[in-house]
CSV table of C-alpha atoms in Angstrom, one decimal:
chain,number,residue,atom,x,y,z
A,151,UNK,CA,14.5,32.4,-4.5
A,152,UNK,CA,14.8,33.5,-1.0
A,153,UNK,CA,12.7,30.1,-0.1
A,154,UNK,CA,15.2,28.0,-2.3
A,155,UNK,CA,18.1,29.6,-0.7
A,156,UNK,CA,16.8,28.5,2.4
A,157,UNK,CA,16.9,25.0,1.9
A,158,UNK,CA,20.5,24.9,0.5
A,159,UNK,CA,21.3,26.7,4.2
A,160,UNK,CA,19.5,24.6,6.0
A,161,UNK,CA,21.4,21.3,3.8
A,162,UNK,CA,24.6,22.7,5.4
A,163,UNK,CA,23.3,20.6,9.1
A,164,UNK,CA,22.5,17.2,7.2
A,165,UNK,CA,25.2,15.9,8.9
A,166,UNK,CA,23.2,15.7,12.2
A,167,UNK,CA,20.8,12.5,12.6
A,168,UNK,CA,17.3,12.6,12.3
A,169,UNK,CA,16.7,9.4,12.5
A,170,UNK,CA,17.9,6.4,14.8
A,171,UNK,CA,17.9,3.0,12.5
A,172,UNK,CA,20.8,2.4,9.9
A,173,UNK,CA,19.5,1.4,6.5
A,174,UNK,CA,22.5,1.1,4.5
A,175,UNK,CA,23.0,-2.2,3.4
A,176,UNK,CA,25.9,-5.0,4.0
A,177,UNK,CA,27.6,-3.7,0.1
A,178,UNK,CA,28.4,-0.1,1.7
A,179,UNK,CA,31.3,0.5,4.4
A,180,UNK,CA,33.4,3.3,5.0
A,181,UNK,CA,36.5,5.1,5.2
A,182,UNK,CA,38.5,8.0,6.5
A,183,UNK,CA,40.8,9.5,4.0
A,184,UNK,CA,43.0,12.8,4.8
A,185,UNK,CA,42.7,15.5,2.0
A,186,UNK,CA,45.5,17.7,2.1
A,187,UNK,CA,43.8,19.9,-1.1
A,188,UNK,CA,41.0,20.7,2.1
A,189,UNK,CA,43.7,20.4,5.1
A,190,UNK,CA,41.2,17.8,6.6
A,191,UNK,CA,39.8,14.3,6.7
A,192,UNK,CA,36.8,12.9,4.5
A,193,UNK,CA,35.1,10.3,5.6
A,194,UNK,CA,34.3,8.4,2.4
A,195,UNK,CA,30.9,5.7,1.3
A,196,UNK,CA,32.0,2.7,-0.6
A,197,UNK,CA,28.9,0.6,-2.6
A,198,UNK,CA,30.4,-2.2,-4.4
A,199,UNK,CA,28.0,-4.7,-6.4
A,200,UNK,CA,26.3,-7.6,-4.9
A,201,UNK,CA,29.1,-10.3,-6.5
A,202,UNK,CA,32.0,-8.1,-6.5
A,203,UNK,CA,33.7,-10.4,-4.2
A,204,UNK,CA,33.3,-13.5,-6.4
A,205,UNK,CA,34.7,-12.2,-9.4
A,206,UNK,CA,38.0,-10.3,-11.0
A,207,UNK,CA,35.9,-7.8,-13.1
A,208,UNK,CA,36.2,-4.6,-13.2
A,209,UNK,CA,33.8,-1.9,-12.6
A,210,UNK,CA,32.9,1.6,-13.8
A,211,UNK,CA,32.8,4.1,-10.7
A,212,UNK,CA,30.1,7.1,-10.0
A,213,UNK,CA,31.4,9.8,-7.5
A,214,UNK,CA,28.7,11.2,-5.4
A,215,UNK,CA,28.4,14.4,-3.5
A,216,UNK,CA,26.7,14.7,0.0
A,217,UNK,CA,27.4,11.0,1.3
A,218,UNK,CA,25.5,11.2,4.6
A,219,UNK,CA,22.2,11.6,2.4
A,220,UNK,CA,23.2,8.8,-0.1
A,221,UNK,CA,22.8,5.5,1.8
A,222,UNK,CA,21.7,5.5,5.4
A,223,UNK,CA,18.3,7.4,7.1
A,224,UNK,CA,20.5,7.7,10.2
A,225,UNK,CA,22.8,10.3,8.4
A,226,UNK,CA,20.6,11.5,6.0
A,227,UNK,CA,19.2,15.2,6.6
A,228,UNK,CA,15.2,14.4,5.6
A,229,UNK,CA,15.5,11.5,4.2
A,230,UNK,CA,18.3,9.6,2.1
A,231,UNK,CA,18.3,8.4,-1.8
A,232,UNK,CA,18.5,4.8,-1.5
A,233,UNK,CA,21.3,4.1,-3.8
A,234,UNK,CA,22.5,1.1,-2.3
A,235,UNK,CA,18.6,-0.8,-2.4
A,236,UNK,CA,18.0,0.6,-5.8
A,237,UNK,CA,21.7,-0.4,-7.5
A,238,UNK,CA,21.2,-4.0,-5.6
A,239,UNK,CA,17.4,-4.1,-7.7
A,240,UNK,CA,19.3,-3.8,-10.6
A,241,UNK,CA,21.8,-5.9,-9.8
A,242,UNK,CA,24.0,-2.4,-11.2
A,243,UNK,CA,27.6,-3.6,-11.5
A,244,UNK,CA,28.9,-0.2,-10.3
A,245,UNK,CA,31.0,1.2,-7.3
A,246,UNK,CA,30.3,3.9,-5.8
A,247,UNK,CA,32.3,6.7,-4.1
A,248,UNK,CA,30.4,8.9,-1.4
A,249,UNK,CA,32.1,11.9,-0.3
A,250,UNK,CA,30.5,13.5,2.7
A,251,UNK,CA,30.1,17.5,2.9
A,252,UNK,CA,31.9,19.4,5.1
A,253,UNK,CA,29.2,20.5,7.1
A,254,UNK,CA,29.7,24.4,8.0
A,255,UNK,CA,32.0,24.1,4.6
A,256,UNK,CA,29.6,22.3,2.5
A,257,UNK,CA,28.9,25.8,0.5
A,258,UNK,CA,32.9,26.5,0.2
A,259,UNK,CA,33.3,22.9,-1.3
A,260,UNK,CA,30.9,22.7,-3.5
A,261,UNK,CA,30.3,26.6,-5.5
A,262,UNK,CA,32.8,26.8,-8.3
A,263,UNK,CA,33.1,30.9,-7.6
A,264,UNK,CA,32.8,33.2,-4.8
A,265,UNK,CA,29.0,34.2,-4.5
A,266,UNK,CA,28.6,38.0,-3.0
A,267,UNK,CA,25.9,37.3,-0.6
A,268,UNK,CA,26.8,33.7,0.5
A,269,UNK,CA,30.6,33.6,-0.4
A,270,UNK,CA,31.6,29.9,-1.2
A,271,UNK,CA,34.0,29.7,-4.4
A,272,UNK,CA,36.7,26.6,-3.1
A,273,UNK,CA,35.6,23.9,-5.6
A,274,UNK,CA,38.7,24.1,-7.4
A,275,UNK,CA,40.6,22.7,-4.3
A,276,UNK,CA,37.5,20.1,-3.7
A,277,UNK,CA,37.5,18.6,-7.5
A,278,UNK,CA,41.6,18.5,-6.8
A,279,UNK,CA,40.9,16.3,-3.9
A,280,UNK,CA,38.4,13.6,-5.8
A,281,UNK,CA,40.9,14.0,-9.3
A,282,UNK,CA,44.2,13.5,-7.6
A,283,UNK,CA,43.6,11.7,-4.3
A,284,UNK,CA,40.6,10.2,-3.8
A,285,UNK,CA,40.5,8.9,-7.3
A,286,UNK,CA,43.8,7.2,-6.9
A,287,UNK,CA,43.5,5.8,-4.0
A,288,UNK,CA,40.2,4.4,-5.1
A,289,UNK,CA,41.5,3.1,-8.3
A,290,UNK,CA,44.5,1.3,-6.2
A,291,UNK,CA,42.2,-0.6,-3.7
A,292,UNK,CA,39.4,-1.2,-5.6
A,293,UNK,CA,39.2,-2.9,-9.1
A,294,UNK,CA,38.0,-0.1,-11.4
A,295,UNK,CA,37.4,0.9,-14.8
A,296,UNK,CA,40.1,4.1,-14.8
A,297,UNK,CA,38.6,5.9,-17.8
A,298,UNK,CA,36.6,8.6,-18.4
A,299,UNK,CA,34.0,6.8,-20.5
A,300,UNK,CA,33.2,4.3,-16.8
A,301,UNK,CA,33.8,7.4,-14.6
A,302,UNK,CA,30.7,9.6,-13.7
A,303,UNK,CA,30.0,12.2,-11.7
A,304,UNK,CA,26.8,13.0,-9.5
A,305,UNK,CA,25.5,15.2,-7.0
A,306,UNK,CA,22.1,17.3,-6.2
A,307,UNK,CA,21.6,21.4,-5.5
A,308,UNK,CA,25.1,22.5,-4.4
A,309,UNK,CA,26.2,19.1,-5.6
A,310,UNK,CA,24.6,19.4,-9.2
A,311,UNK,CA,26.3,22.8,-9.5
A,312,UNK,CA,29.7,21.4,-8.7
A,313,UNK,CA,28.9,18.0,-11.3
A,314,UNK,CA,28.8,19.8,-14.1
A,315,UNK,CA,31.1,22.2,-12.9
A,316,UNK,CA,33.7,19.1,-12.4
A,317,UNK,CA,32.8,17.7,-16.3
A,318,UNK,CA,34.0,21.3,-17.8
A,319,UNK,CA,37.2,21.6,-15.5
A,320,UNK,CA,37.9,17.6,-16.0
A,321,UNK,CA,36.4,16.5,-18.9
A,322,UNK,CA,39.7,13.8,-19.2
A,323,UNK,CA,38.3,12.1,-16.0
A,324,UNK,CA,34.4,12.4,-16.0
A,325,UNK,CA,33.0,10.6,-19.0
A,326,UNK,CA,29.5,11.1,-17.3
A,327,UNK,CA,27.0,13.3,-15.2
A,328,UNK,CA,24.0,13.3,-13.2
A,329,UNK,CA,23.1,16.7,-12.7
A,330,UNK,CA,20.0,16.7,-10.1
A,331,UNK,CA,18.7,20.2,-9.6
A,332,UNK,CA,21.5,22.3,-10.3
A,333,UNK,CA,22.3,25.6,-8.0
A,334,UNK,CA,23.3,27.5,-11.5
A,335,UNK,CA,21.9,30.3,-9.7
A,336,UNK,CA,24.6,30.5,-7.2
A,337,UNK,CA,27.3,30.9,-10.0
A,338,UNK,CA,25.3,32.1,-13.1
A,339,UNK,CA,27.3,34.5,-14.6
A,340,UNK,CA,30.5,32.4,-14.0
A,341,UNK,CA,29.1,29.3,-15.2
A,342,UNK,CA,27.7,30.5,-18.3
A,343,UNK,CA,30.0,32.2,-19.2
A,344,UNK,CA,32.7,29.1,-18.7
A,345,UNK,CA,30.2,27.0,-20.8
A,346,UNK,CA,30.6,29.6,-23.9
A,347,UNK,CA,34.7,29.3,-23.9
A,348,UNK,CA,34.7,25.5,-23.8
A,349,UNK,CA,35.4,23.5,-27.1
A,350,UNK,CA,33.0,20.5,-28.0
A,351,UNK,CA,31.9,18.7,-24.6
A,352,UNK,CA,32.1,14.9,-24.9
A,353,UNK,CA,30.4,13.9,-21.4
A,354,UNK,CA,27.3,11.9,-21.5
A,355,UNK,CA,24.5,14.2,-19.1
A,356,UNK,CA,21.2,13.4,-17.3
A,357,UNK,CA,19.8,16.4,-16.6
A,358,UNK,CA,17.2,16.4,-13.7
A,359,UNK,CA,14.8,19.3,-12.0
A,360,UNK,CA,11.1,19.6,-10.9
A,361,UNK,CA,8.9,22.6,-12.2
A,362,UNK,CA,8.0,23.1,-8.3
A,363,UNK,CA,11.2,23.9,-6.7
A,364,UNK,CA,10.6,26.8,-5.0
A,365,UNK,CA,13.2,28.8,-7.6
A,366,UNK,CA,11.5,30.5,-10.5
A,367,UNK,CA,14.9,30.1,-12.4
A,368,UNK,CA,15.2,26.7,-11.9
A,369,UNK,CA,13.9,25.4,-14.8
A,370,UNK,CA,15.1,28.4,-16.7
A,371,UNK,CA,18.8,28.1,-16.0
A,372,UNK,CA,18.9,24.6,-16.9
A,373,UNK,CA,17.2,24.6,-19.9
A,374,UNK,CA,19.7,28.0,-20.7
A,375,UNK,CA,22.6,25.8,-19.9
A,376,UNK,CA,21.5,22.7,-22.1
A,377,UNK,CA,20.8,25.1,-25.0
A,378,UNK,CA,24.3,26.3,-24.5
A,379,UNK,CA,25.7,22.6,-24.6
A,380,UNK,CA,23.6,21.5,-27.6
A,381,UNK,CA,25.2,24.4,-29.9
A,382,UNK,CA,28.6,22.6,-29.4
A,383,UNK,CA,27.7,19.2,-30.3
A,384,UNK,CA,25.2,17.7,-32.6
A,385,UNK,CA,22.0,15.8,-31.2
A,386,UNK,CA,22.3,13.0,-33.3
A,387,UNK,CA,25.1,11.8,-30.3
A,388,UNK,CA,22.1,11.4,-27.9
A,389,UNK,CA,24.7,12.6,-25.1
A,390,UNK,CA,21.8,14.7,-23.6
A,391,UNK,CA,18.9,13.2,-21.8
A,392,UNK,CA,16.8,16.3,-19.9
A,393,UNK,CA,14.1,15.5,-17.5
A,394,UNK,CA,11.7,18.0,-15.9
A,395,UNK,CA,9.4,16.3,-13.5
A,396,UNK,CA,6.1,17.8,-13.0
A,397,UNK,CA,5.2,19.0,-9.5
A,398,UNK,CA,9.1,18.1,-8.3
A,399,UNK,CA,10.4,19.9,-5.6
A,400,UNK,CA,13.8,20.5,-4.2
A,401,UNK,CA,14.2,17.5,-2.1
A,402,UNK,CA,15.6,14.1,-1.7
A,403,UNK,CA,12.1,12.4,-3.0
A,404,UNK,CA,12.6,13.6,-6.2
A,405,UNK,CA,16.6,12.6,-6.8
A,406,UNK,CA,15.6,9.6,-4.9
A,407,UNK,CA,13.0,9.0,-7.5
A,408,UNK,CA,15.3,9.7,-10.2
A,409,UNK,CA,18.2,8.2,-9.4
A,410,UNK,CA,17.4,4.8,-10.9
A,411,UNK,CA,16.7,6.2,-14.3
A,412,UNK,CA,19.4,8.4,-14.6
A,413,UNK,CA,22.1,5.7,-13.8
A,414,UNK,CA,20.2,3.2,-16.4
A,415,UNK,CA,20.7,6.1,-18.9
A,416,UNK,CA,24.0,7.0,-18.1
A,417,UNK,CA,25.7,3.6,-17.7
């Protein structure tokens, strides 16, 4: 634990550069947006697909935690995930929306409850932002697919915790999660006990942790929360796919790795 915990305190500095070269590719730009439900400004990653500007489709949307490790080496923390090269080898027709941490607040934004060591516990104002004005805003610039069923969710550690955490407090707006390495831990008693009072859960998950994480309960706590969500749907729906890798740890090699599969599933 105390190793694990480590790593989601040092995660708090991935905003500083590591590296020198960009790597994001000519389909991602970005934005400032001021989020009054945080009293400051996000900067915000837009991916759009290859051909978006030759057509009038519209497109499903993933929103993604912890933009600075999502697209570009020069902003990622020890490495990034490679969204943007591995959507543009799929020629994925997806946006999406990148929302950078907050840095010193990246712990406040992204735990669903106060935690008694490491405090945290202002998701609830966080999800508000993406539901009611990032989303909007989105869905007015960019030609979307507004409904839940083309409307996921994504994020890693801190970010995986506040995923799934989003999918039970907006089920209405996220149709669909990738939940990489959860932080359960952080919230356990909270979130467990919020997954026992809600009524039949209709989101597609991709549930993703490695066996070597450095967190004994890792594996545990996921597979405790999937059991939990399987008892209030029936399996014959397929809206479950749970993937422990062998020998993963808690890093971006493994998300990276499984990023690809998880939006092939999903979408």
């Amino acid at each position: 634990m105390q190793r694990f915990t480590l790593l989601i305190l040092l995660f708090i500095t991935a905003g500083k550069t590591f590296s020198q070269q960009n790597t994001a590719s000519k389909q991602v730009s970005t934005f400032n947006i001021e989020a009054p439900q945080l009293n400051s400004i996000k900067k915000i990653w837009i991916y759009l697909p290859k051909n978006y500007d030759l057509t009038q489709k519209k497109y499903p949307v993933i929103y993604m935690h912890d933009a600075q490790n999502l697209f570009d080496a020069k902003t990622s923390f020890v490495g990034e995930w490679n969204v943007d090269e591995k959507l543009d080898s799929l020629n994925a027709q997806v946006i999406v929306v990148g929302i950078e941490h907050g840095n010193e607040k990246r712990i406040e934004e992204l735990t669903p409850y106060k935690n008694a060591k490491y405090g945290g516990g202002n998701a609830d104002n966080y999800l508000e932002f993406i539901v009611k004005t990032l989303k909007p805003a989105i869905d007015t610039k960019y030609r979307t697919k507004i409904n839940a069923r083309n409307t996921g969710i994504m994020g890693s550690s801190l970010g995986g915790l506040v995923s799934y955490y989003a999918i039970l407090k907006y089920p209405e707006v996220f149709g669909k999660a990738g939940i990489f390495s959860p932080s359960f831990w952080f919230n356990r008693k909270e979130i467990t006990e919020l997954t026992n009072t809600i009524p039949k859960l209709k989101t597609k998950i991709y549930f993703l942790c490695g066996d070597n994480e450095g967190d004994a309960d890792m594996v545990k706590d996921l597979n405790k929360i999937d059991d939990l969500i399987s008892k209030k749907r029936c399996k014959c729906m397929k809206l479950t796919n749970k993937k422990i890798v062998k020998g993963g740890q808690h890093n971006e090699k493994l998300w990276r790795d499984g990023f690809a599969n998880a939006y092939l599933w999903l979408f």
